[in-house]
């Protein structure tokens, strides 16, 4: 894989660089959740480009469509290359 040039959007997790949109991690999060906030801080500190998908817990969004994605119905949830992590400390260890 060619190394990214300045201005290219790239993600580096576990020492590997991913340039494809398919490889971009997806973070399901609620803006008021302290656990989700912890993960967002970790992703920003490591300069990891990710797709943010908000879940509004008070509106009940997590009980409908989100239950299909995460049967535990908890946030945060990080999906990267089909691998799912639903605990903030596990996510931080993974990245």
XYZ file of N, CA and C in Angstrom:
285
model
N 0.855 -1.173 0.000
C 0.000 0.000 0.000
C 0.899 1.233 0.000
N 0.660 2.176 -0.890
C 1.489 3.381 -0.915
C 1.238 4.223 0.330
N 2.288 4.893 0.772
C 2.131 5.737 1.956
C 1.296 6.959 1.609
N 0.451 7.398 2.553
C -0.413 8.545 2.273
C 0.397 9.827 2.130
N -0.073 10.697 1.260
C 0.587 11.984 1.078
C -0.129 13.044 1.895
N 0.455 14.210 1.980
C -0.153 15.295 2.730
C -1.511 15.628 2.117
N -2.516 15.735 2.969
C -3.858 16.028 2.503
C -4.713 14.793 2.319
N -4.099 13.612 2.246
C -4.876 12.382 2.151
C -5.506 12.084 3.502
N -6.706 11.557 3.446
C -7.375 11.151 4.676
C -6.957 9.712 4.954
N -6.405 9.472 6.144
C -6.000 8.116 6.464
C -6.228 7.837 7.937
N -6.288 6.572 8.259
C -6.504 6.114 9.613
C -5.412 5.124 9.958
N -4.870 5.256 11.162
C -3.835 4.336 11.597
C -4.284 3.690 12.900
N -4.512 2.388 12.856
C -4.898 1.619 14.032
C -3.998 0.408 14.101
N -3.484 0.151 15.299
C -2.603 -0.993 15.533
C -1.405 -0.987 14.594
N -0.873 0.198 14.300
C 0.319 0.306 13.483
C 0.097 0.136 11.994
N -1.146 -0.111 11.561
C -1.441 -0.269 10.149
C -2.190 0.953 9.655
N -1.890 1.375 8.441
C -2.542 2.536 7.850
C -3.607 2.068 6.873
N -4.808 2.644 7.009
C -5.932 2.308 6.150
C -6.354 3.560 5.400
N -6.483 3.459 4.098
C -6.874 4.619 3.300
C -8.249 4.460 2.676
N -8.824 3.294 2.735
C -10.121 3.050 2.121
C -11.247 3.492 3.043
N -12.337 3.966 2.454
C -13.516 4.338 3.236
C -14.111 3.114 3.918
N -13.919 1.937 3.337
C -14.410 0.707 3.939
C -13.671 0.420 5.234
N -12.406 0.791 5.296
C -11.579 0.541 6.467
C -11.800 1.564 7.576
N -12.520 2.646 7.294
C -12.712 3.696 8.290
C -13.572 3.173 9.438
N -13.117 3.321 10.673
C -13.920 2.874 11.813
C -15.210 3.682 11.936
N -16.240 3.042 12.463
C -17.528 3.688 12.699
C -17.746 3.717 14.204
N -18.040 4.893 14.740
C -18.303 5.035 16.170
C -19.751 5.430 16.387
N -20.493 4.558 17.063
C -21.847 4.882 17.502
C -21.715 5.468 18.898
N -22.302 6.650 19.098
C -22.049 7.370 20.339
C -23.225 8.256 20.703
N -23.318 8.573 22.002
C -24.293 9.538 22.501
C -23.499 10.705 23.064
N -23.859 11.923 22.695
C -23.028 13.086 23.021
C -22.902 13.340 24.520
N -23.833 12.880 25.334
C -23.769 13.118 26.774
C -23.163 11.951 27.548
N -22.799 10.891 26.888
C -22.232 9.713 27.541
C -20.757 9.932 27.845
N -20.376 9.779 29.117
C -18.970 9.975 29.494
C -18.087 8.887 28.881
N -18.605 7.689 28.746
C -17.822 6.609 28.124
C -17.585 6.893 26.643
N -18.611 7.390 25.973
C -18.462 7.755 24.565
C -17.497 8.915 24.404
N -17.570 9.862 25.323
C -16.670 11.021 25.296
C -15.223 10.572 25.434
N -14.986 9.609 26.317
C -13.635 9.061 26.517
C -13.092 8.489 25.210
N -13.924 7.770 24.467
C -13.493 7.165 23.203
C -13.226 8.241 22.160
N -14.103 9.242 22.079
C -13.888 10.329 21.111
C -12.574 11.062 21.402
N -12.252 11.267 22.666
C -10.976 11.901 23.025
C -9.814 11.034 22.558
N -9.889 9.732 22.809
C -8.825 8.822 22.383
C -8.625 8.809 20.881
N -9.723 8.800 20.136
C -9.623 8.817 18.678
C -9.006 10.124 18.182
N -9.388 11.238 18.803
C -8.822 12.530 18.400
C -7.345 12.633 18.756
N -6.960 12.144 19.934
C -5.548 12.197 20.332
C -4.660 11.379 19.399
N -5.182 10.251 18.927
C -4.409 9.409 18.009
C -4.596 9.824 16.555
N -5.398 10.900 16.336
C -5.637 11.424 14.983
C -6.208 10.360 14.054
N -7.137 9.578 14.585
C -7.793 8.536 13.802
C -9.044 9.127 13.164
N -9.145 9.014 11.860
C -10.316 9.488 11.131
C -11.390 8.410 11.257
N -12.577 8.816 11.693
C -13.649 7.849 11.892
C -14.978 8.460 11.481
N -15.935 7.590 11.251
C -17.288 8.029 10.928
C -18.091 8.047 12.218
N -18.724 9.177 12.506
C -19.499 9.342 13.737
C -20.979 9.133 13.435
N -21.606 8.230 14.179
C -23.038 7.995 14.033
C -23.701 8.215 15.390
N -24.416 9.315 15.532
C -25.015 9.635 16.829
C -26.232 8.761 17.145
N -26.334 8.387 18.406
C -27.489 7.663 18.926
C -28.052 8.505 20.066
N -29.304 8.903 19.960
C -29.911 9.726 21.007
C -30.653 8.795 21.966
N -30.057 8.555 23.127
C -30.605 7.595 24.070
C -31.948 8.030 24.648
N -32.139 9.318 24.855
C -33.374 9.795 25.462
C -34.572 9.721 24.521
N -34.315 9.750 23.225
C -35.409 9.655 22.246
C -35.792 8.213 21.937
N -35.044 7.260 22.447
C -35.363 5.856 22.218
C -34.850 5.292 20.916
N -33.963 6.022 20.236
C -33.413 5.528 18.963
C -32.643 4.221 19.156
N -32.076 4.061 20.334
C -31.259 2.884 20.581
C -32.090 1.608 20.668
N -33.378 1.721 20.890
C -34.218 0.535 21.035
C -34.740 0.027 19.703
N -34.668 0.814 18.677
C -35.245 0.415 17.400
C -34.166 -0.051 16.433
N -33.631 0.868 15.637
C -32.662 0.494 14.608
C -31.321 0.069 15.214
N -30.929 0.692 16.314
C -29.608 0.418 16.893
C -29.517 -0.987 17.471
N -30.623 -1.558 17.906
C -30.615 -2.913 18.458
C -30.168 -3.940 17.415
N -30.372 -3.633 16.150
C -29.919 -4.525 15.085
C -28.392 -4.504 15.002
N -27.804 -3.338 15.198
C -26.350 -3.184 15.112
C -25.675 -3.711 16.368
N -26.246 -3.376 17.536
C -25.649 -3.763 18.813
C -26.731 -4.359 19.709
N -26.767 -5.682 19.847
C -27.801 -6.320 20.661
C -27.757 -5.922 22.136
N -26.597 -5.447 22.622
C -26.495 -5.022 24.015
C -27.126 -3.644 24.242
N -27.387 -2.935 23.153
C -28.015 -1.609 23.180
C -27.257 -0.666 24.113
N -25.946 -0.612 23.955
C -25.092 0.272 24.745
C -24.243 1.128 23.813
N -23.824 2.282 24.311
C -22.841 3.109 23.616
C -21.649 3.273 24.540
N -20.486 3.433 24.025
C -20.103 3.523 22.619
C -19.969 2.141 21.987
N -19.997 2.145 20.667
C -19.737 0.941 19.880
C -18.829 1.336 18.734
N -17.708 0.649 18.610
C -16.779 0.889 17.504
C -16.807 -0.328 16.598
N -17.022 -0.089 15.313
C -16.968 -1.154 14.312
C -15.810 -0.840 13.376
N -14.883 -1.779 13.259
C -13.727 -1.601 12.374
C -13.482 -2.909 11.648
N -13.662 -2.904 10.348
C -13.485 -4.072 9.487
C -14.314 -5.254 9.978
N -15.557 -4.990 10.383
C -16.452 -6.039 10.839
C -16.277 -6.436 12.291
N -15.232 -5.965 12.936
C -14.961 -6.264 14.345
C -15.688 -5.249 15.209
N -16.445 -5.704 16.199
C -17.249 -4.813 17.032
C -16.755 -4.824 18.471
N -16.595 -3.622 19.011
C -16.241 -3.453 20.417
C -17.251 -2.531 21.065
N -17.779 -2.937 22.235
C -18.841 -2.160 22.865
C -18.472 -1.625 24.243
N -17.249 -1.681 24.647
C -16.820 -1.130 25.937
C -15.737 -0.103 25.688
N -15.846 1.057 26.362
C -14.924 2.152 26.079
C -13.467 1.789 26.363
N -13.185 1.101 27.452
C -11.796 0.733 27.745
C -11.244 -0.282 26.740
N -12.076 -1.191 26.292
C -11.646 -2.140 25.262
C -11.374 -1.417 23.939
N -12.212 -0.432 23.613
C -12.003 0.359 22.392
C -10.686 1.110 22.476
N -10.426 1.751 23.618
C -9.183 2.505 23.777
C -7.963 1.592 23.698
N -8.069 0.393 24.238
C -6.966 -0.574 24.137
C -6.767 -1.002 22.688
N -7.854 -1.157 21.954
C -7.793 -1.596 20.558
C -7.129 -0.554 19.668
N -7.449 0.723 19.894
C -6.886 1.747 19.024
C -5.469 2.068 19.453
